[in-house]
């Protein structure tokens, strides 16, 4: 993922809820994704399952991202990086100081970096504590750090957040944003669109990659005109619910009609 970002390449990913590695492997095998995002904020998981998720991605040379909760973000982010995740998506940060603190916790503890992340043994160093410490620090440093801009306060602070060294990517979260303002999304669509476009504009101005969640090619084409090159398309649960409510619902109605 770091190579793609540094080369200014576009990326496409989808969101995975299941910790069954076969799901990640099946998605990766399509060849349609640059990385898979495990939405750890939404579902239960164990540390061995995180390792297996990453292994499934690596089988197809596909990157991996984990979306983490705010409350235990330090621990989960560091453990996920140790498992081999190439990117972390952080949620619910509101202030520049919170963002700086988070970056410090996943930045290597070296004189030049000034972070707090040490040298833990694990998958990403192949369980070899004799690895070059500075080589490890460079690998640690390469982790892509993405932040959800999903609170009113975060959007108010978007200029300063995008100027913080280490912020690689941002994504707007309409549901949390509206909730933080006491709104329903359906009642404030114009304001939500304006807020997202403002985030995109500020991010691009400051050299930060904006990512958008989409459900169609038409949406991708729309956001490309705004300068967006990173697309998160669909979601495992959305895909399942669309089938369960759509085709499955149609058959259920048909079957009920047979009983009348």
mmCIF file of C-alpha atoms in Angstrom, residues 31-237:
data_model
loop_
_atom_site.group_PDB
_atom_site.id
_atom_site.type_symbol
_atom_site.label_atom_id
_atom_site.label_comp_id
_atom_site.label_asym_id
_atom_site.label_seq_id
_atom_site.Cartn_x
_atom_site.Cartn_y
_atom_site.Cartn_z
ATOM 1 C CA UNK A 31 -7.774 -9.673 -8.838
ATOM 2 C CA UNK A 32 -10.079 -6.667 -8.463
ATOM 3 C CA UNK A 33 -8.674 -5.257 -5.225
ATOM 4 C CA UNK A 34 -5.414 -3.618 -4.250
ATOM 5 C CA UNK A 35 -6.153 -4.276 -0.592
ATOM 6 C CA UNK A 36 -8.876 -5.638 1.661
ATOM 7 C CA UNK A 37 -10.168 -3.774 4.698
ATOM 8 C CA UNK A 38 -11.179 -5.761 7.760
ATOM 9 C CA UNK A 39 -13.762 -3.703 9.667
ATOM 10 C CA UNK A 40 -12.556 -4.601 13.147
ATOM 11 C CA UNK A 41 -14.601 -1.748 14.603
ATOM 12 C CA UNK A 42 -17.793 -3.687 13.900
ATOM 13 C CA UNK A 43 -17.106 -7.345 14.650
ATOM 14 C CA UNK A 44 -15.460 -9.615 17.234
ATOM 15 C CA UNK A 45 -12.056 -11.050 16.397
ATOM 16 C CA UNK A 46 -9.037 -12.752 17.897
ATOM 17 C CA UNK A 47 -5.363 -12.059 17.265
ATOM 18 C CA UNK A 48 -4.767 -15.413 15.501
ATOM 19 C CA UNK A 49 -7.639 -14.531 13.169
ATOM 20 C CA UNK A 50 -5.932 -11.260 12.282
ATOM 21 C CA UNK A 51 -2.820 -13.190 11.300
ATOM 22 C CA UNK A 52 -4.855 -15.531 9.101
ATOM 23 C CA UNK A 53 -6.627 -12.624 7.407
ATOM 24 C CA UNK A 54 -3.295 -11.109 6.448
ATOM 25 C CA UNK A 55 -1.949 -14.484 5.285
ATOM 26 C CA UNK A 56 -4.942 -14.855 2.959
ATOM 27 C CA UNK A 57 -4.259 -11.412 1.476
ATOM 28 C CA UNK A 58 -0.578 -12.169 1.043
ATOM 29 C CA UNK A 59 -1.374 -15.293 -1.001
ATOM 30 C CA UNK A 60 -2.508 -12.979 -3.797
ATOM 31 C CA UNK A 61 -0.160 -10.065 -3.147
ATOM 32 C CA UNK A 62 -3.089 -7.986 -1.909
ATOM 33 C CA UNK A 63 -2.620 -5.360 0.797
ATOM 34 C CA UNK A 64 -4.473 -5.310 4.101
ATOM 35 C CA UNK A 65 -6.090 -2.628 6.262
ATOM 36 C CA UNK A 66 -7.848 -2.848 9.613
ATOM 37 C CA UNK A 67 -10.409 -0.360 10.908
ATOM 38 C CA UNK A 68 -9.986 -0.063 14.679
ATOM 39 C CA UNK A 69 -12.077 1.223 17.567
ATOM 40 C CA UNK A 70 -11.083 4.484 19.225
ATOM 41 C CA UNK A 71 -11.004 3.222 22.800
ATOM 42 C CA UNK A 72 -8.386 0.465 22.424
ATOM 43 C CA UNK A 73 -6.725 1.817 19.298
ATOM 44 C CA UNK A 74 -3.152 1.854 20.633
ATOM 45 C CA UNK A 75 -3.113 -1.839 21.496
ATOM 46 C CA UNK A 76 -5.051 -3.120 18.491
ATOM 47 C CA UNK A 77 -3.133 -0.990 15.989
ATOM 48 C CA UNK A 78 0.251 -2.135 17.271
ATOM 49 C CA UNK A 79 -0.789 -5.786 17.351
ATOM 50 C CA UNK A 80 -2.327 -5.555 13.875
ATOM 51 C CA UNK A 81 0.884 -4.074 12.489
ATOM 52 C CA UNK A 82 2.804 -6.904 14.129
ATOM 53 C CA UNK A 83 0.467 -9.362 12.374
ATOM 54 C CA UNK A 84 1.402 -7.800 9.054
ATOM 55 C CA UNK A 85 -1.402 -5.324 8.307
ATOM 56 C CA UNK A 86 -0.097 -2.691 5.911
ATOM 57 C CA UNK A 87 -2.549 0.045 6.883
ATOM 58 C CA UNK A 88 -4.637 1.158 9.844
ATOM 59 C CA UNK A 89 -7.880 3.130 9.555
ATOM 60 C CA UNK A 90 -8.453 5.093 12.761
ATOM 61 C CA UNK A 91 -11.944 6.118 13.852
ATOM 62 C CA UNK A 92 -13.516 8.879 15.922
ATOM 63 C CA UNK A 93 -10.518 11.217 16.253
ATOM 64 C CA UNK A 94 -11.689 14.793 16.712
ATOM 65 C CA UNK A 95 -8.678 16.994 17.421
ATOM 66 C CA UNK A 96 -5.210 17.416 15.923
ATOM 67 C CA UNK A 97 -3.690 16.450 19.283
ATOM 68 C CA UNK A 98 -5.558 13.118 19.246
ATOM 69 C CA UNK A 99 -4.247 12.451 15.745
ATOM 70 C CA UNK A 100 -0.679 13.357 16.739
ATOM 71 C CA UNK A 101 -0.889 11.089 19.772
ATOM 72 C CA UNK A 102 -2.107 8.181 17.656
ATOM 73 C CA UNK A 103 0.634 8.583 15.083
ATOM 74 C CA UNK A 104 3.250 8.708 17.835
ATOM 75 C CA UNK A 105 2.007 5.391 19.236
ATOM 76 C CA UNK A 106 2.472 3.581 15.903
ATOM 77 C CA UNK A 107 5.726 5.327 14.972
ATOM 78 C CA UNK A 108 9.059 3.602 15.733
ATOM 79 C CA UNK A 109 10.949 4.513 18.874
ATOM 80 C CA UNK A 110 14.037 5.996 17.221
ATOM 81 C CA UNK A 111 15.788 9.349 17.736
ATOM 82 C CA UNK A 112 14.688 10.553 14.302
ATOM 83 C CA UNK A 113 11.080 9.362 14.593
ATOM 84 C CA UNK A 114 10.328 10.083 18.242
ATOM 85 C CA UNK A 115 7.594 7.449 18.392
ATOM 86 C CA UNK A 116 6.595 4.938 21.041
ATOM 87 C CA UNK A 117 6.525 1.679 19.073
ATOM 88 C CA UNK A 118 9.385 -0.611 20.030
ATOM 89 C CA UNK A 119 10.763 -3.831 18.542
ATOM 90 C CA UNK A 120 8.235 -6.618 19.201
ATOM 91 C CA UNK A 121 8.847 -10.064 17.776
ATOM 92 C CA UNK A 122 6.128 -11.410 15.476
ATOM 93 C CA UNK A 123 5.043 -12.188 11.921
ATOM 94 C CA UNK A 124 6.267 -9.006 10.342
ATOM 95 C CA UNK A 125 9.897 -9.690 11.313
ATOM 96 C CA UNK A 126 9.475 -13.437 10.666
ATOM 97 C CA UNK A 127 9.974 -14.116 14.387
ATOM 98 C CA UNK A 128 13.631 -13.179 13.990
ATOM 99 C CA UNK A 129 14.831 -10.800 16.733
ATOM 100 C CA UNK A 130 18.189 -10.511 14.945
ATOM 101 C CA UNK A 131 16.656 -8.446 12.131
ATOM 102 C CA UNK A 132 18.280 -5.070 11.582
ATOM 103 C CA UNK A 133 16.586 -2.687 13.991
ATOM 104 C CA UNK A 134 16.777 0.209 11.558
ATOM 105 C CA UNK A 135 15.425 -2.026 8.798
ATOM 106 C CA UNK A 136 12.545 -2.843 11.105
ATOM 107 C CA UNK A 137 12.026 0.849 11.842
ATOM 108 C CA UNK A 138 11.769 1.571 8.109
ATOM 109 C CA UNK A 139 9.183 -1.177 7.711
ATOM 110 C CA UNK A 140 7.251 0.162 10.703
ATOM 111 C CA UNK A 141 7.401 3.655 9.237
ATOM 112 C CA UNK A 142 5.900 2.428 5.954
ATOM 113 C CA UNK A 143 2.525 1.530 7.512
ATOM 114 C CA UNK A 144 -0.232 3.622 5.915
ATOM 115 C CA UNK A 145 -2.126 5.667 8.477
ATOM 116 C CA UNK A 146 -5.665 6.661 7.534
ATOM 117 C CA UNK A 147 -8.154 8.647 9.583
ATOM 118 C CA UNK A 148 -11.922 8.857 9.467
ATOM 119 C CA UNK A 149 -13.163 12.448 9.400
ATOM 120 C CA UNK A 150 -16.509 11.685 10.915
ATOM 121 C CA UNK A 151 -17.146 14.197 13.676
ATOM 122 C CA UNK A 152 -18.020 17.887 13.403
ATOM 123 C CA UNK A 153 -14.910 18.717 15.406
ATOM 124 C CA UNK A 154 -12.688 16.707 13.040
ATOM 125 C CA UNK A 155 -14.041 18.546 10.012
ATOM 126 C CA UNK A 156 -13.600 21.866 11.812
ATOM 127 C CA UNK A 157 -9.948 20.875 12.323
ATOM 128 C CA UNK A 158 -9.424 19.291 8.894
ATOM 129 C CA UNK A 159 -6.807 21.803 7.719
ATOM 130 C CA UNK A 160 -4.551 21.225 10.718
ATOM 131 C CA UNK A 161 -5.128 17.454 10.710
ATOM 132 C CA UNK A 162 -4.060 17.192 7.070
ATOM 133 C CA UNK A 163 -0.868 19.116 7.857
ATOM 134 C CA UNK A 164 0.253 16.618 10.519
ATOM 135 C CA UNK A 165 3.233 14.517 9.352
ATOM 136 C CA UNK A 166 2.212 10.875 9.109
ATOM 137 C CA UNK A 167 -1.400 11.403 8.042
ATOM 138 C CA UNK A 168 -1.541 9.529 4.737
ATOM 139 C CA UNK A 169 -5.251 9.205 3.983
ATOM 140 C CA UNK A 170 -8.604 10.576 5.146
ATOM 141 C CA UNK A 171 -12.174 9.457 4.593
ATOM 142 C CA UNK A 172 -15.418 11.224 5.367
ATOM 143 C CA UNK A 173 -17.993 9.418 7.531
ATOM 144 C CA UNK A 174 -21.475 10.870 6.879
ATOM 145 C CA UNK A 175 -23.390 8.931 9.525
ATOM 146 C CA UNK A 176 -21.177 9.833 12.467
ATOM 147 C CA UNK A 177 -20.761 13.354 11.144
ATOM 148 C CA UNK A 178 -24.515 13.923 11.089
ATOM 149 C CA UNK A 179 -24.957 12.323 14.482
ATOM 150 C CA UNK A 180 -22.332 14.667 15.944
ATOM 151 C CA UNK A 181 -24.370 17.582 14.616
ATOM 152 C CA UNK A 182 -27.728 16.272 15.759
ATOM 153 C CA UNK A 183 -28.832 15.591 12.175
ATOM 154 C CA UNK A 184 -30.281 12.741 10.172
ATOM 155 C CA UNK A 185 -28.417 12.173 6.912
ATOM 156 C CA UNK A 186 -31.668 12.022 4.934
ATOM 157 C CA UNK A 187 -32.580 15.542 6.083
ATOM 158 C CA UNK A 188 -29.212 17.148 5.319
ATOM 159 C CA UNK A 189 -27.946 15.594 2.098
ATOM 160 C CA UNK A 190 -26.782 18.924 0.656
ATOM 161 C CA UNK A 191 -24.792 19.796 3.779
ATOM 162 C CA UNK A 192 -23.264 16.296 3.904
ATOM 163 C CA UNK A 193 -22.149 16.541 0.279
ATOM 164 C CA UNK A 194 -20.607 19.954 0.927
ATOM 165 C CA UNK A 195 -18.797 18.652 4.012
ATOM 166 C CA UNK A 196 -17.298 15.706 2.152
ATOM 167 C CA UNK A 197 -16.220 17.835 -0.788
ATOM 168 C CA UNK A 198 -14.597 20.296 1.616
ATOM 169 C CA UNK A 199 -12.622 17.440 3.194
ATOM 170 C CA UNK A 200 -11.519 16.222 -0.242
ATOM 171 C CA UNK A 201 -10.412 19.711 -1.308
ATOM 172 C CA UNK A 202 -8.389 20.336 1.868
ATOM 173 C CA UNK A 203 -6.799 16.879 1.781
ATOM 174 C CA UNK A 204 -5.642 17.262 -1.823
ATOM 175 C CA UNK A 205 -4.286 20.739 -1.127
ATOM 176 C CA UNK A 206 -2.144 19.317 1.673
ATOM 177 C CA UNK A 207 -0.925 16.219 -0.163
ATOM 178 C CA UNK A 208 -3.139 13.773 1.750
ATOM 179 C CA UNK A 209 -5.007 11.076 -0.172
ATOM 180 C CA UNK A 210 -8.815 11.275 0.181
ATOM 181 C CA UNK A 211 -10.672 7.959 -0.002
ATOM 182 C CA UNK A 212 -14.399 7.588 -0.677
ATOM 183 C CA UNK A 213 -16.878 4.782 -0.105
ATOM 184 C CA UNK A 214 -18.919 4.041 -3.210
ATOM 185 C CA UNK A 215 -21.362 1.448 -4.522
ATOM 186 C CA UNK A 216 -21.135 1.950 -8.277
ATOM 187 C CA UNK A 217 -18.862 2.853 -11.185
ATOM 188 C CA UNK A 218 -20.870 6.041 -11.696
ATOM 189 C CA UNK A 219 -19.944 7.232 -8.217
ATOM 190 C CA UNK A 220 -16.276 6.513 -8.892
ATOM 191 C CA UNK A 221 -16.455 8.611 -12.051
ATOM 192 C CA UNK A 222 -18.080 11.451 -10.101
ATOM 193 C CA UNK A 223 -15.416 11.514 -7.390
ATOM 194 C CA UNK A 224 -12.588 11.207 -9.898
ATOM 195 C CA UNK A 225 -13.635 14.590 -11.244
ATOM 196 C CA UNK A 226 -13.025 15.974 -7.731
ATOM 197 C CA UNK A 227 -9.504 14.535 -7.697
ATOM 198 C CA UNK A 228 -10.164 11.310 -5.764
ATOM 199 C CA UNK A 229 -8.070 8.273 -6.714
ATOM 200 C CA UNK A 230 -8.875 5.877 -3.863
ATOM 201 C CA UNK A 231 -12.147 3.963 -3.849
ATOM 202 C CA UNK A 232 -13.669 1.664 -1.241
ATOM 203 C CA UNK A 233 -16.447 -0.133 -3.090
ATOM 204 C CA UNK A 234 -19.231 -1.978 -1.315
ATOM 205 C CA UNK A 235 -19.123 -3.931 1.898
ATOM 206 C CA UNK A 236 -19.571 -7.612 2.650
ATOM 207 C CA UNK A 237 -22.654 -6.997 4.797
#
